[in-house]
Short mmCIF file of C-alpha atoms and ligand atoms in Angstrom, two decimals:
data_model
loop_
_atom_site.label_atom_id
_atom_site.label_comp_id
_atom_site.label_asym_id
_atom_site.label_seq_id
_atom_site.Cartn_x
_atom_site.Cartn_y
_atom_site.Cartn_z
CA MET A 1030 -11.29 -2.83 -30.23
CA THR A 1031 -14.24 -0.34 -29.87
CA ALA A 1032 -16.11 0.09 -26.53
CA PRO A 1033 -14.22 -2.70 -24.69
CA ARG A 1034 -15.95 -4.36 -21.79
CA ILE A 1035 -13.57 -3.43 -18.76
CA LEU A 1036 -13.47 -5.12 -15.39
CA ILE A 1037 -11.58 -3.46 -12.50
CA ILE A 1038 -10.93 -5.80 -9.51
CA GLY A 1039 -10.81 -3.78 -6.17
CA ALA A 1040 -12.46 -0.51 -5.07
CA GLY A 1041 -9.57 0.95 -3.08
CA VAL A 1042 -7.41 3.93 -4.05
CA ALA A 1043 -6.11 2.29 -7.23
CA GLY A 1044 -9.53 1.03 -8.42
CA ILE A 1045 -11.38 4.18 -7.73
CA THR A 1046 -8.84 6.16 -9.56
CA ALA A 1047 -8.67 3.64 -12.55
CA LEU A 1048 -12.54 3.88 -12.86
CA HIS A 1049 -12.43 7.68 -12.83
CA VAL A 1050 -9.67 8.01 -15.36
CA LEU A 1051 -11.21 5.49 -17.77
CA ARG A 1052 -14.64 7.14 -17.52
CA GLU A 1053 -12.99 10.53 -18.25
CA ARG A 1054 -11.32 9.05 -21.28
CA GLY A 1055 -14.59 8.03 -22.50
CA TYR A 1056 -14.74 4.36 -21.67
CA THR A 1057 -18.41 3.74 -20.22
CA ASP A 1058 -18.49 -0.04 -20.01
CA VAL A 1059 -16.52 -0.24 -16.91
CA ALA A 1060 -17.33 -2.32 -13.80
CA VAL A 1061 -15.71 -2.71 -10.46
CA LEU A 1062 -15.97 -5.74 -8.49
CA GLU A 1063 -15.14 -5.43 -4.81
CA LYS A 1064 -14.65 -8.17 -2.08
CA GLY A 1065 -15.45 -5.91 0.79
CA ASP A 1066 -18.81 -4.49 1.65
CA ASP A 1067 -17.54 -0.99 1.02
CA VAL A 1068 -15.16 0.95 -1.10
CA GLY A 1069 -11.97 2.27 0.24
CA GLY A 1070 -9.51 -0.61 0.23
CA VAL A 1071 -7.03 -0.60 3.12
CA TRP A 1072 -9.18 2.25 4.65
CA HIS A 1073 -12.01 0.09 4.60
CA TRP A 1074 -10.31 -3.12 6.07
CA ASN A 1075 -8.28 -1.24 8.64
CA ARG A 1076 -10.24 0.09 11.49
CA TYR A 1077 -7.88 -0.56 14.48
CA PRO A 1078 -7.67 2.11 17.31
CA GLY A 1079 -5.38 4.81 16.51
CA LEU A 1080 -5.25 4.39 12.82
CA THR A 1081 -4.02 7.57 11.30
CA CYS A 1082 -2.16 8.25 7.90
CA ASP A 1083 1.37 9.48 8.48
CA VAL A 1084 1.15 11.16 5.22
CA PRO A 1085 -0.33 14.74 5.30
CA SER A 1086 -3.92 14.72 4.22
CA GLN A 1087 -3.60 17.61 1.88
CA ILE A 1088 -1.46 15.06 -0.44
CA TYR A 1089 -3.29 11.96 0.68
CA GLN A 1090 -6.01 12.74 -1.83
CA PHE A 1091 -6.84 12.06 -5.39
CA GLY A 1092 -5.68 14.67 -7.82
CA PHE A 1093 -9.13 14.95 -9.37
CA ALA A 1094 -10.89 15.39 -6.04
CA PRO A 1095 -9.03 17.88 -3.88
CA LYS A 1096 -10.43 18.20 -0.47
CA PRO A 1097 -9.63 21.59 1.28
CA ASP A 1098 -11.32 21.04 4.58
CA TRP A 1099 -9.55 18.02 6.34
CA THR A 1100 -10.09 18.24 9.99
CA ARG A 1101 -6.54 17.18 10.85
CA ILE A 1102 -3.18 17.74 9.25
CA TRP A 1103 -2.78 13.97 9.46
CA ALA A 1104 -6.27 12.50 9.10
CA ASP A 1105 -7.52 9.53 10.84
CA GLY A 1106 -8.80 6.48 9.11
CA SER A 1107 -12.60 7.17 9.43
CA GLU A 1108 -12.22 10.51 7.90
CA ILE A 1109 -10.21 9.04 4.93
CA GLN A 1110 -12.73 6.27 4.60
CA ARG A 1111 -15.47 8.94 4.53
CA TYR A 1112 -13.53 10.93 1.88
CA HIS A 1113 -13.54 7.85 -0.34
CA ARG A 1114 -17.16 7.16 -0.18
CA ASP A 1115 -17.68 10.96 -0.84
CA VAL A 1116 -15.60 10.72 -4.04
CA VAL A 1117 -17.38 7.75 -5.23
CA GLU A 1118 -20.72 9.61 -4.80
CA GLN A 1119 -19.46 12.94 -6.07
CA PHE A 1120 -17.99 11.65 -9.32
CA GLY A 1121 -21.00 9.28 -10.12
CA LEU A 1122 -18.83 6.24 -9.56
CA ALA A 1123 -21.21 4.18 -7.50
CA PRO A 1124 -23.20 2.72 -10.27
CA HIS A 1125 -20.15 1.06 -11.67
CA ILE A 1126 -19.12 -0.52 -8.41
CA ARG A 1127 -20.45 -3.93 -6.94
CA CYS A 1128 -19.45 -4.48 -3.58
CA ASN A 1129 -19.56 -8.17 -1.60
CA THR A 1130 -18.34 -9.68 -4.85
CA GLU A 1131 -15.16 -11.56 -4.54
CA VAL A 1132 -13.37 -12.58 -7.87
CA THR A 1133 -11.85 -16.01 -7.66
CA SER A 1134 -10.50 -16.68 -11.02
CA ALA A 1135 -9.90 -15.05 -14.32
CA ALA A 1136 -8.75 -17.14 -17.47
CA TRP A 1137 -7.64 -15.69 -20.84
CA ASP A 1138 -9.44 -17.28 -23.82
CA ASP A 1139 -6.93 -17.56 -26.55
CA ASP A 1140 -9.69 -18.07 -29.13
CA ALA A 1141 -12.19 -15.63 -28.12
CA ARG A 1142 -9.52 -13.25 -27.01
CA THR A 1143 -11.50 -12.43 -23.75
CA TRP A 1144 -11.21 -12.96 -20.07
CA ALA A 1145 -13.54 -15.30 -18.33
CA VAL A 1146 -14.14 -14.35 -14.86
CA SER A 1147 -15.64 -16.22 -11.87
CA THR A 1148 -16.75 -14.99 -8.64
CA ALA A 1149 -16.98 -16.63 -5.36
CA ALA A 1150 -20.86 -16.61 -5.58
CA GLY A 1151 -20.59 -18.65 -8.76
CA GLU A 1152 -21.22 -15.96 -11.34
CA ASP A 1153 -19.47 -15.99 -14.54
CA LEU A 1154 -18.52 -12.81 -16.58
CA VAL A 1155 -16.68 -12.27 -19.97
CA VAL A 1156 -14.73 -9.09 -20.46
CA ASP A 1157 -12.07 -7.77 -22.99
CA VAL A 1158 -10.00 -5.99 -20.58
CA LEU A 1159 -8.93 -6.87 -17.00
CA ILE A 1160 -7.53 -4.49 -14.52
CA CYS A 1161 -6.12 -5.71 -11.34
CA ALA A 1162 -6.24 -3.07 -8.69
CA THR A 1163 -6.17 -5.45 -5.75
CA GLY A 1164 -3.86 -3.56 -3.37
CA VAL A 1165 -0.44 -4.38 -1.68
CA LEU A 1166 -1.15 -4.50 2.02
CA HIS A 1167 -4.31 -6.53 1.86
CA HIS A 1168 -3.81 -10.26 3.01
CA PRO A 1169 -3.19 -10.18 6.74
CA ALA A 1170 -0.24 -12.20 7.87
CA ILE A 1171 -1.27 -14.40 10.71
CA PRO A 1172 1.84 -15.77 12.67
CA ASP A 1173 2.55 -19.27 13.15
CA ILE A 1174 3.03 -19.29 16.75
CA PRO A 1175 2.47 -22.55 18.54
CA GLY A 1176 -0.88 -22.35 20.73
CA LEU A 1177 -2.25 -19.38 18.91
CA ALA A 1178 -5.55 -21.17 18.40
CA GLU A 1179 -5.60 -22.31 22.12
CA PHE A 1180 -5.72 -18.67 23.45
CA ASP A 1181 -8.58 -18.41 25.68
CA GLY A 1182 -9.67 -14.84 24.78
CA PRO A 1183 -10.00 -12.55 21.83
CA VAL A 1184 -7.17 -12.73 19.01
CA VAL A 1185 -7.63 -9.97 16.55
CA HIS A 1186 -5.49 -8.96 13.51
CA THR A 1187 -5.29 -5.12 13.14
CA ALA A 1188 -6.47 -5.41 9.62
CA ARG A 1189 -9.64 -7.29 10.56
CA TRP A 1190 -10.39 -5.33 13.78
CA ASP A 1191 -13.47 -6.52 15.66
CA GLY A 1192 -15.36 -3.53 17.10
CA ASP A 1193 -16.90 -5.91 19.63
CA VAL A 1194 -13.45 -6.81 21.35
CA VAL A 1195 -13.24 -4.75 24.58
CA THR A 1196 -9.75 -3.54 25.37
CA ASP A 1197 -10.32 -0.99 28.09
CA GLY A 1198 -9.40 -2.27 31.49
CA LYS A 1199 -7.94 -5.34 29.87
CA ARG A 1200 -4.42 -6.98 29.96
CA ILE A 1201 -3.52 -6.49 26.25
CA ALA A 1202 -0.54 -7.99 24.30
CA VAL A 1203 0.38 -6.58 21.02
CA ILE A 1204 2.72 -8.50 18.66
CA GLY A 1205 4.43 -6.41 16.00
CA THR A 1206 6.39 -3.18 15.71
CA GLY A 1207 5.63 -1.63 12.38
CA SER A 1208 3.49 1.47 11.69
CA THR A 1209 0.49 -0.40 12.82
CA GLY A 1210 1.92 -1.96 16.10
CA VAL A 1211 3.08 1.37 17.13
CA GLN A 1212 -0.20 3.28 16.38
CA VAL A 1213 -2.27 0.48 18.31
CA VAL A 1214 -0.02 0.45 21.36
CA SER A 1215 -0.14 4.26 21.49
CA ALA A 1216 -3.91 4.21 21.33
CA LEU A 1217 -4.70 1.34 23.60
CA GLN A 1218 -2.29 1.98 26.31
CA PRO A 1219 -4.01 4.87 28.21
CA ALA A 1220 -7.15 2.81 28.97
CA ALA A 1221 -5.51 -0.56 29.24
CA SER A 1222 -5.14 -2.41 32.67
CA SER A 1223 -1.67 -3.43 31.28
CA ILE A 1224 -0.22 -3.53 27.73
CA VAL A 1225 2.69 -5.83 26.78
CA HIS A 1226 4.44 -5.01 23.39
CA PHE A 1227 6.17 -7.90 21.80
CA VAL A 1228 9.09 -6.38 19.87
CA ARG A 1229 11.04 -8.92 17.75
CA SER A 1230 12.76 -6.16 15.73
CA PRO A 1231 12.69 -2.61 17.12
CA GLN A 1232 11.89 0.04 14.57
CA TRP A 1233 13.23 3.65 14.16
CA ILE A 1234 10.27 5.88 14.99
CA LEU A 1235 10.45 9.53 13.70
CA TRP A 1236 8.97 12.04 16.18
CA ALA A 1237 6.01 14.00 14.84
CA THR A 1238 2.96 15.45 16.49
CA MET A 1239 0.13 13.68 14.61
CA GLY A 1240 -2.87 14.96 16.20
CA ILE A 1241 -2.74 18.49 14.96
CA ARG A 1242 -6.11 19.87 13.93
CA GLN A 1243 -6.67 21.89 10.84
CA SER A 1244 -8.32 25.14 11.87
CA ARG A 1245 -11.82 26.10 10.51
CA VAL A 1246 -10.26 29.15 9.25
CA VAL A 1247 -7.67 27.42 7.27
CA SER A 1248 -10.44 25.14 5.77
CA SER A 1249 -12.51 28.05 4.73
CA VAL A 1250 -9.72 29.92 3.03
CA LEU A 1251 -8.71 26.77 1.19
CA ARG A 1252 -12.28 26.13 0.32
CA ARG A 1253 -12.92 29.66 -0.94
CA LEU A 1254 -9.59 30.12 -2.75
CA PRO A 1255 -8.89 27.07 -4.76
CA PRO A 1256 -5.60 28.61 -6.21
CA VAL A 1257 -4.39 28.98 -2.68
CA HIS A 1258 -5.35 25.24 -2.09
CA GLN A 1259 -3.75 24.09 -5.27
CA THR A 1260 -0.47 26.06 -4.39
CA LEU A 1261 -0.35 24.33 -0.94
CA THR A 1262 -1.11 20.97 -2.52
CA LYS A 1263 1.66 21.30 -5.14
CA SER A 1264 4.16 22.67 -2.57
CA LEU A 1265 3.55 19.68 -0.28
CA LEU A 1266 3.71 17.27 -3.19
CA TRP A 1267 7.06 18.85 -4.27
CA GLY A 1268 8.34 18.46 -0.82
CA SER A 1269 7.28 14.72 -0.58
CA GLY A 1270 9.11 14.22 -3.85
CA ILE A 1271 12.15 14.73 -1.56
CA LEU A 1272 11.41 11.44 0.20
CA ALA A 1273 11.89 9.50 -3.04
CA ASP A 1274 15.49 11.18 -3.33
CA ILE A 1275 16.24 10.56 0.26
CA THR A 1276 15.45 6.87 0.18
CA THR A 1277 16.80 6.20 -3.34
CA ARG A 1278 20.22 7.76 -3.25
CA PRO A 1279 22.61 8.40 -0.38
CA SER A 1280 22.96 12.20 0.39
CA TRP A 1281 23.33 14.63 3.24
CA ARG A 1282 19.56 14.86 3.30
CA ARG A 1283 19.28 11.08 3.98
CA ARG A 1284 21.86 11.43 6.77
CA LEU A 1285 20.09 14.34 8.25
CA VAL A 1286 16.55 12.34 8.49
CA GLN A 1287 18.58 9.30 9.88
CA ALA A 1288 20.22 11.53 12.58
CA TYR A 1289 16.61 12.87 13.40
CA ALA A 1290 15.40 9.44 13.79
CA ARG A 1291 18.34 8.64 16.23
CA LEU A 1292 17.71 11.95 18.12
CA SER A 1293 13.93 11.12 18.44
CA LEU A 1294 14.88 7.92 20.32
CA ARG A 1295 17.63 9.63 22.39
CA VAL A 1296 15.45 12.61 23.44
CA GLN A 1297 12.35 10.60 24.29
CA VAL A 1298 13.86 7.52 25.98
CA ARG A 1299 16.26 8.56 28.82
CA ASP A 1300 16.63 5.08 30.31
CA ARG A 1301 19.71 3.65 28.68
CA ALA A 1302 18.63 0.20 29.25
CA LEU A 1303 15.31 0.69 27.38
CA ARG A 1304 16.90 2.71 24.69
CA THR A 1305 19.39 -0.17 23.94
CA VAL A 1306 16.42 -2.51 23.62
CA LEU A 1307 14.59 -0.03 21.39
CA THR A 1308 17.60 0.63 19.21
CA PRO A 1309 17.46 -1.11 15.82
CA ASP A 1310 20.53 -2.73 14.26
CA TYR A 1311 19.98 -1.31 10.91
CA GLU A 1312 19.88 2.18 9.20
CA PRO A 1313 16.82 4.54 9.75
CA LEU A 1314 14.59 4.32 6.58
CA CYS A 1315 15.69 0.82 5.76
CA LYS A 1316 12.10 -0.47 6.69
CA ARG A 1317 9.04 1.56 5.85
CA GLN A 1318 9.58 4.50 8.36
CA VAL A 1319 7.37 4.56 11.37
CA VAL A 1320 6.35 8.09 12.46
CA SER A 1321 4.85 8.71 15.79
CA GLY A 1322 4.56 11.42 18.52
CA THR A 1323 3.06 9.11 21.31
CA TYR A 1324 4.81 5.71 21.05
CA TYR A 1325 7.87 6.37 23.17
CA ARG A 1326 5.75 8.03 25.97
CA ALA A 1327 3.15 5.02 25.84
CA ILE A 1328 5.84 2.31 26.28
CA GLN A 1329 7.34 4.07 29.10
CA ALA A 1330 4.05 4.47 30.93
CA HIS A 1331 3.51 2.51 34.23
CA ASN A 1332 1.04 0.06 32.74
CA ALA A 1333 3.36 -0.91 29.62
CA ILE A 1334 6.03 -3.55 29.32
CA LEU A 1335 8.25 -4.02 26.26
CA VAL A 1336 9.29 -7.68 25.68
CA ASN A 1337 12.00 -8.47 23.30
CA ASP A 1338 12.52 -12.10 24.25
CA PRO A 1339 11.29 -14.32 21.36
CA ILE A 1340 7.72 -15.68 21.74
CA THR A 1341 8.03 -19.49 22.05
CA GLU A 1342 4.18 -20.21 22.67
CA ILE A 1343 0.82 -18.85 23.34
CA THR A 1344 -1.09 -20.66 26.09
CA ALA A 1345 -4.76 -20.57 27.04
CA GLN A 1346 -4.06 -17.55 29.42
CA GLY A 1347 -0.95 -15.69 28.12
CA ILE A 1348 2.17 -15.48 25.93
CA ARG A 1349 5.51 -17.47 26.79
CA THR A 1350 8.66 -16.31 25.81
CA ALA A 1351 12.05 -17.93 25.44
CA ASP A 1352 13.28 -17.01 29.02
CA GLY A 1353 10.43 -19.04 30.36
CA THR A 1354 8.22 -16.20 31.40
CA THR A 1355 4.57 -16.26 30.83
CA HIS A 1356 2.88 -13.03 30.30
CA PRO A 1357 -0.77 -13.38 31.38
CA VAL A 1358 -3.13 -11.44 29.01
CA ASP A 1359 -6.87 -11.09 28.11
CA VAL A 1360 -6.58 -9.96 24.54
CA VAL A 1361 -4.00 -10.69 21.83
CA VAL A 1362 -3.61 -8.06 19.08
CA LEU A 1363 -1.66 -9.17 15.95
CA ALA A 1364 0.00 -6.21 14.30
CA THR A 1365 1.95 -8.57 12.26
CA GLY A 1366 1.55 -7.11 8.83
CA PHE A 1367 0.59 -8.58 5.46
CA HIS A 1368 1.66 -10.97 2.58
CA ALA A 1369 2.66 -7.92 0.64
CA HIS A 1370 3.64 -9.76 -2.48
CA ASN A 1371 0.59 -11.70 -3.15
CA TYR A 1372 -1.03 -8.90 -5.47
CA MET A 1373 -4.15 -10.35 -7.04
CA ARG A 1374 -3.60 -13.94 -5.64
CA PRO A 1375 -5.09 -16.00 -4.21
CA MET A 1376 -7.20 -15.44 -7.21
CA THR A 1377 -6.32 -18.00 -9.79
CA VAL A 1378 -5.29 -16.11 -12.88
CA SER A 1379 -4.18 -17.83 -16.10
CA GLY A 1380 -3.05 -16.19 -19.13
CA ARG A 1381 -1.99 -17.06 -22.71
CA ASP A 1382 -1.39 -20.92 -23.22
CA GLY A 1383 -2.87 -21.46 -19.90
CA MET A 1384 0.04 -20.20 -18.12
CA THR A 1385 -0.93 -19.20 -14.40
CA LEU A 1386 0.26 -16.12 -12.59
CA ASP A 1387 2.04 -18.46 -9.99
CA GLU A 1388 4.05 -20.02 -12.78
CA ALA A 1389 4.83 -16.64 -14.31
CA TRP A 1390 5.83 -15.39 -10.89
CA ALA A 1391 7.63 -18.53 -9.71
CA ASP A 1392 10.76 -16.21 -9.06
CA GLY A 1393 8.79 -13.59 -7.42
CA PRO A 1394 6.27 -10.90 -8.85
CA ARG A 1395 7.38 -8.77 -11.67
CA ALA A 1396 5.87 -6.56 -14.24
CA TYR A 1397 6.89 -3.97 -16.78
CA ARG A 1398 6.72 -0.53 -15.25
CA THR A 1399 4.32 -1.73 -12.48
CA LEU A 1400 1.41 -2.43 -15.02
CA ALA A 1401 1.67 -5.31 -17.29
CA VAL A 1402 2.95 -8.89 -17.23
CA PRO A 1403 4.02 -10.73 -20.37
CA GLY A 1404 1.89 -13.76 -21.13
CA PHE A 1405 -1.23 -12.01 -19.92
CA PRO A 1406 -2.84 -10.13 -22.66
CA ASN A 1407 -5.32 -7.16 -22.17
CA MET A 1408 -4.58 -7.40 -18.46
CA PHE A 1409 -2.91 -4.62 -16.25
CA THR A 1410 -2.11 -4.02 -12.76
CA VAL A 1411 -2.42 -0.68 -10.99
CA LEU A 1412 -0.09 -0.50 -8.12
CA GLY A 1413 1.41 -3.60 -9.27
CA PRO A 1414 4.87 -5.00 -8.56
CA ASN A 1415 7.68 -2.41 -8.08
CA SER A 1416 5.32 0.35 -7.23
CA PRO A 1417 6.55 3.30 -5.34
CA THR A 1418 4.69 2.34 -1.98
CA GLY A 1419 7.62 3.64 0.01
CA SER A 1420 8.32 6.79 -1.56
CA ILE A 1421 5.75 8.37 -3.86
CA SER A 1422 2.11 9.27 -3.87
CA LEU A 1423 -0.02 6.31 -4.56
CA GLN A 1424 -2.89 8.37 -5.67
CA LEU A 1425 -0.57 10.09 -8.19
CA THR A 1426 1.03 6.78 -9.37
CA SER A 1427 -2.56 5.36 -9.79
CA GLU A 1428 -3.55 8.18 -11.96
CA LEU A 1429 -0.61 7.87 -14.15
CA THR A 1430 -0.83 4.22 -14.52
CA ALA A 1431 -4.71 4.55 -15.42
CA GLY A 1432 -3.76 7.32 -17.95
CA TYR A 1433 -1.17 4.85 -19.45
CA ILE A 1434 -3.80 2.02 -19.52
CA ALA A 1435 -6.24 4.37 -21.39
CA ASP A 1436 -3.54 5.39 -23.92
CA LEU A 1437 -3.10 1.57 -24.68
CA LEU A 1438 -6.78 1.01 -25.12
CA ASP A 1439 -7.02 4.12 -27.31
CA HIS A 1440 -4.24 2.48 -29.59
CA LEU A 1441 -6.25 -0.76 -29.81
CA GLU A 1442 -9.15 1.24 -30.93
CA GLN A 1443 -7.37 3.34 -33.49
CA THR A 1444 -5.74 0.41 -35.00
CA SER A 1445 -8.67 -1.76 -34.81
CA SER A 1446 -6.76 -4.34 -32.89
CA ALA A 1447 -8.03 -6.86 -30.38
CA THR A 1448 -5.12 -7.57 -27.84
CA ILE A 1449 -2.13 -5.84 -26.44
CA GLU A 1450 0.54 -7.65 -24.40
CA VAL A 1451 3.93 -6.37 -23.06
CA THR A 1452 6.93 -8.11 -24.44
CA GLU A 1453 8.96 -10.29 -22.50
CA GLU A 1454 12.12 -8.60 -23.63
CA ALA A 1455 10.95 -5.15 -22.37
CA THR A 1456 9.95 -6.49 -19.22
CA LYS A 1457 13.25 -8.31 -18.67
CA LYS A 1458 15.01 -5.15 -19.53
CA PHE A 1459 12.99 -3.00 -16.93
CA ASN A 1460 13.54 -5.37 -14.36
CA ALA A 1461 17.22 -5.61 -14.95
CA ASP A 1462 17.24 -1.80 -14.71
CA VAL A 1463 15.14 -2.00 -11.38
CA THR A 1464 17.75 -4.42 -10.07
CA GLN A 1465 20.75 -2.17 -10.85
CA ALA A 1466 18.88 0.98 -9.74
CA MET A 1467 18.12 -0.67 -6.35
CA THR A 1468 21.73 -0.88 -5.32
CA PRO A 1469 22.14 2.56 -3.66
CA THR A 1470 18.55 2.75 -2.13
CA VAL A 1471 18.22 2.68 1.68
CA TRP A 1472 15.91 -0.33 1.47
CA ASN A 1473 18.91 -2.29 0.40
CA THR A 1474 21.17 -1.62 3.38
CA GLY A 1475 20.57 -4.94 5.19
CA CYS A 1476 17.25 -4.95 7.03
CA ASN A 1477 14.48 -7.43 6.79
CA SER A 1478 11.17 -5.71 5.75
CA TRP A 1479 7.96 -6.34 4.06
CA TYR A 1480 9.61 -4.70 1.07
CA LEU A 1481 11.50 -7.76 0.34
CA THR A 1482 10.15 -10.55 -1.67
CA PRO A 1483 10.76 -14.06 -0.40
CA ASN A 1484 13.87 -14.34 -2.59
CA GLY A 1485 15.35 -11.05 -1.26
CA ALA A 1486 14.50 -8.72 -4.02
CA VAL A 1487 13.25 -5.12 -2.93
CA ASP A 1488 9.75 -4.84 -4.55
CA LEU A 1489 9.64 -0.98 -4.73
CA TRP A 1490 10.42 1.73 -7.29
CA PRO A 1491 13.94 2.49 -7.18
CA TRP A 1492 13.82 5.90 -8.83
CA ASP A 1493 12.55 9.30 -8.11
CA LYS A 1494 9.22 11.06 -8.98
CA PRO A 1495 10.32 12.69 -12.39
CA THR A 1496 11.28 9.29 -13.43
CA LEU A 1497 8.10 7.64 -12.53
CA THR A 1498 6.29 10.56 -14.29
CA ARG A 1499 8.24 10.10 -17.35
CA MET A 1500 8.02 6.36 -17.47
CA LEU A 1501 4.23 6.45 -17.19
CA ALA A 1502 3.50 9.36 -19.11
CA HIS A 1503 2.89 7.58 -22.47
CA PRO A 1504 3.33 4.22 -23.57
CA ASP A 1505 6.36 3.14 -25.58
CA LEU A 1506 4.32 1.01 -27.95
CA ASP A 1507 7.50 -0.84 -29.24
CA HIS A 1508 7.41 -2.61 -25.99
CA PHE A 1509 3.99 -3.97 -26.66
CA ASP A 1510 2.94 -6.81 -29.01
CA VAL A 1511 -0.44 -5.69 -30.56
CA ARG A 1512 -2.54 -8.15 -32.48
CA ALA A 1513 -5.70 -8.01 -34.72
CA ALA A 1514 -8.83 -10.27 -33.99
CA ASP A 1515 -7.46 -12.85 -36.44
CA GLY A 1516 -4.08 -13.02 -34.39
CA ALA A 1517 -1.98 -11.07 -36.97
CA GLN A 1518 0.54 -8.91 -35.61
CA VAL A 1519 -0.16 -5.14 -35.77
CA LEU A 1520 2.91 -3.24 -36.27
CA SER A 1521 3.45 0.05 -34.42
CA ALA A 1522 3.02 3.05 -36.76
CA ARG A 1523 6.41 4.59 -35.27
O1 LIG B 1692 3.14 -4.33 9.28
P1 LIG B 1692 4.95 -4.46 9.25
P2 LIG B 1692 2.37 -3.24 9.66
N1 LIG B 1692 6.51 -12.87 16.10
O2 LIG B 1692 5.12 -5.71 8.22
C1 LIG B 1692 6.26 -8.46 13.42
C2 LIG B 1692 1.40 0.61 6.02
N2 LIG B 1692 0.67 1.46 7.28
O3 LIG B 1692 0.93 -3.42 9.61
O4 LIG B 1692 10.19 -6.98 11.76
C3 LIG B 1692 6.83 -11.45 16.41
O5 LIG B 1692 5.62 -3.24 9.04
C4 LIG B 1692 7.44 -7.96 12.55
O6 LIG B 1692 8.55 -8.18 13.14
P3 LIG B 1692 9.91 -8.30 12.30
C5 LIG B 1692 2.94 1.00 6.13
O7 LIG B 1692 3.29 0.92 4.63
C6 LIG B 1692 0.67 2.74 7.03
O8 LIG B 1692 2.93 -2.52 10.85
O9 LIG B 1692 9.52 -9.25 11.03
N3 LIG B 1692 6.73 -10.46 15.71
C7 LIG B 1692 6.93 -6.57 12.50
O10 LIG B 1692 7.35 -5.81 13.67
C8 LIG B 1692 3.39 -0.11 6.89
O11 LIG B 1692 4.67 -0.23 6.68
C9 LIG B 1692 0.03 3.38 7.97
O12 LIG B 1692 10.92 -8.92 13.10
C10 LIG B 1692 6.34 -10.64 14.37
C11 LIG B 1692 5.52 -6.41 12.50
O13 LIG B 1692 5.10 -7.68 12.92
C12 LIG B 1692 2.50 -1.11 6.32
O14 LIG B 1692 1.23 -0.69 6.43
C13 LIG B 1692 -0.34 2.84 9.36
C14 LIG B 1692 5.76 -12.08 13.97
C15 LIG B 1692 4.85 -6.29 11.28
O15 LIG B 1692 5.15 -5.11 10.73
C16 LIG B 1692 2.66 -2.42 7.18
O16 LIG B 1692 2.74 -2.02 8.62
C17 LIG B 1692 -0.12 1.47 9.52
C18 LIG B 1692 6.13 -13.00 14.89
N4 LIG B 1692 5.69 -14.29 14.60
C19 LIG B 1692 0.33 0.89 8.45
N5 LIG B 1692 5.45 -11.86 12.79
C20 LIG B 1692 -0.07 4.91 7.82
O17 LIG B 1692 0.09 5.68 8.80
C21 LIG B 1692 5.61 -10.55 12.44
N6 LIG B 1692 5.96 -9.86 13.43
C22 LIG B 1692 -0.06 5.44 6.33
#
């Protein structure tokens, strides 16, 4: 295959990376379709008050687009979103990206060996290669609470924040205690009339001062001296690699971080009864770790109430809990997370012999090394199943994955082949290795988190960064079935 027509779905971190890498590798016929009206993915969709990235900005950036002059050590959502727009402009990616275009279905045509793609606007496209960069935390989970639709005021999910909703001076309810719930409570509490935080499961919260500014002097030095900036970034990336070690294998370092999480609660919450309510019944780090320097102060403020009684009903005026209390509120904020295992669904995807993705994933999402699914030729995922969302840089992972896909496409060109599909055997072996390696991870120590698929598997990368880098460095062509245009198998040269 020469000059394949490539379609990338999604213009978030994964899609922007894939587009840039493929262009750098000489692929010019690349289009990106994006459902939203802007690039940025989660950073476009999430605009709730207090949105901050809890990964240091100097490593929350593309390797190909270093930014020395972040204004904060941990940037807020709007600065990260501006960075994504700037990268798209700076690298000339904009002409390839079409926003406001939702892909609704993609079907593999066995005869033509192409993908037939349809959009919500009724447009039909034909491409040779499909890359799904559709994100993980994208589909908001709306809780099934009786009466939610009857509430007589604004109800807003954090991932679809409505800037017109007034929260200052209002009685606010926040449901959910993940990273988002903790950030939004901290941000809304100071100006609220009252804020009630409904905590079904408390989270361990690591104390860190998130608001530190990066001084202009530092920005100027990093801008003028790229080697210094590179050294800083490399050091931080090396340090962040420890997170993968801590989470995937028991060690003294894991115990140290866990002790720090317990200490963070103990030191900041002196009231014994409140501390008991805020103490989770599982190990720190088991869920996606929450980091905050403000939450414990906010929840102890005079206008804040923590409620851990289960919610039974939402009425027109408030939220009722199992003990019979009704908490009157004006605004309900749902910080209730995402359907994290949907990936490209609800798009209808059908592969070879008409097999749908729902059928292929009937037992939960699975892929080969996060990026290919048997039965779906010439289709790839970036940040697909078992990606290291809990431990390793997603920008790095996206770059490695895109490079790997480019290697596969190069192979198609070099062998004049038409299709490439990962084998069932290699995928089964990879998934068996994942299951085995997941045993000693902290995510597997008995908490309920969005990392778990409905059938209880941990949908994360169970190894460290060197393993990720090695597995995504170059394709093992023996794990792929390569075919010529007439369907004849093309054997690997090795
Ligand atoms: O979502 P979550 P999130 N009644 O799934 C509760 C990333 N992120 O948006 O634990 C009552 O973690 C649910 O309770 P329980 C980060 O990766 C990053 O907060 O199921 N409660 C839980 O407390 C993060 O992990 C940043 O018992 C209900 C909460 O809702 C990921 O996004 C910032 C309920 C959902 O927590 C998701 O975080 C923000 C119900 N019916 C987010 N249904 C950074 O800083 C659900 N809950 C990078």
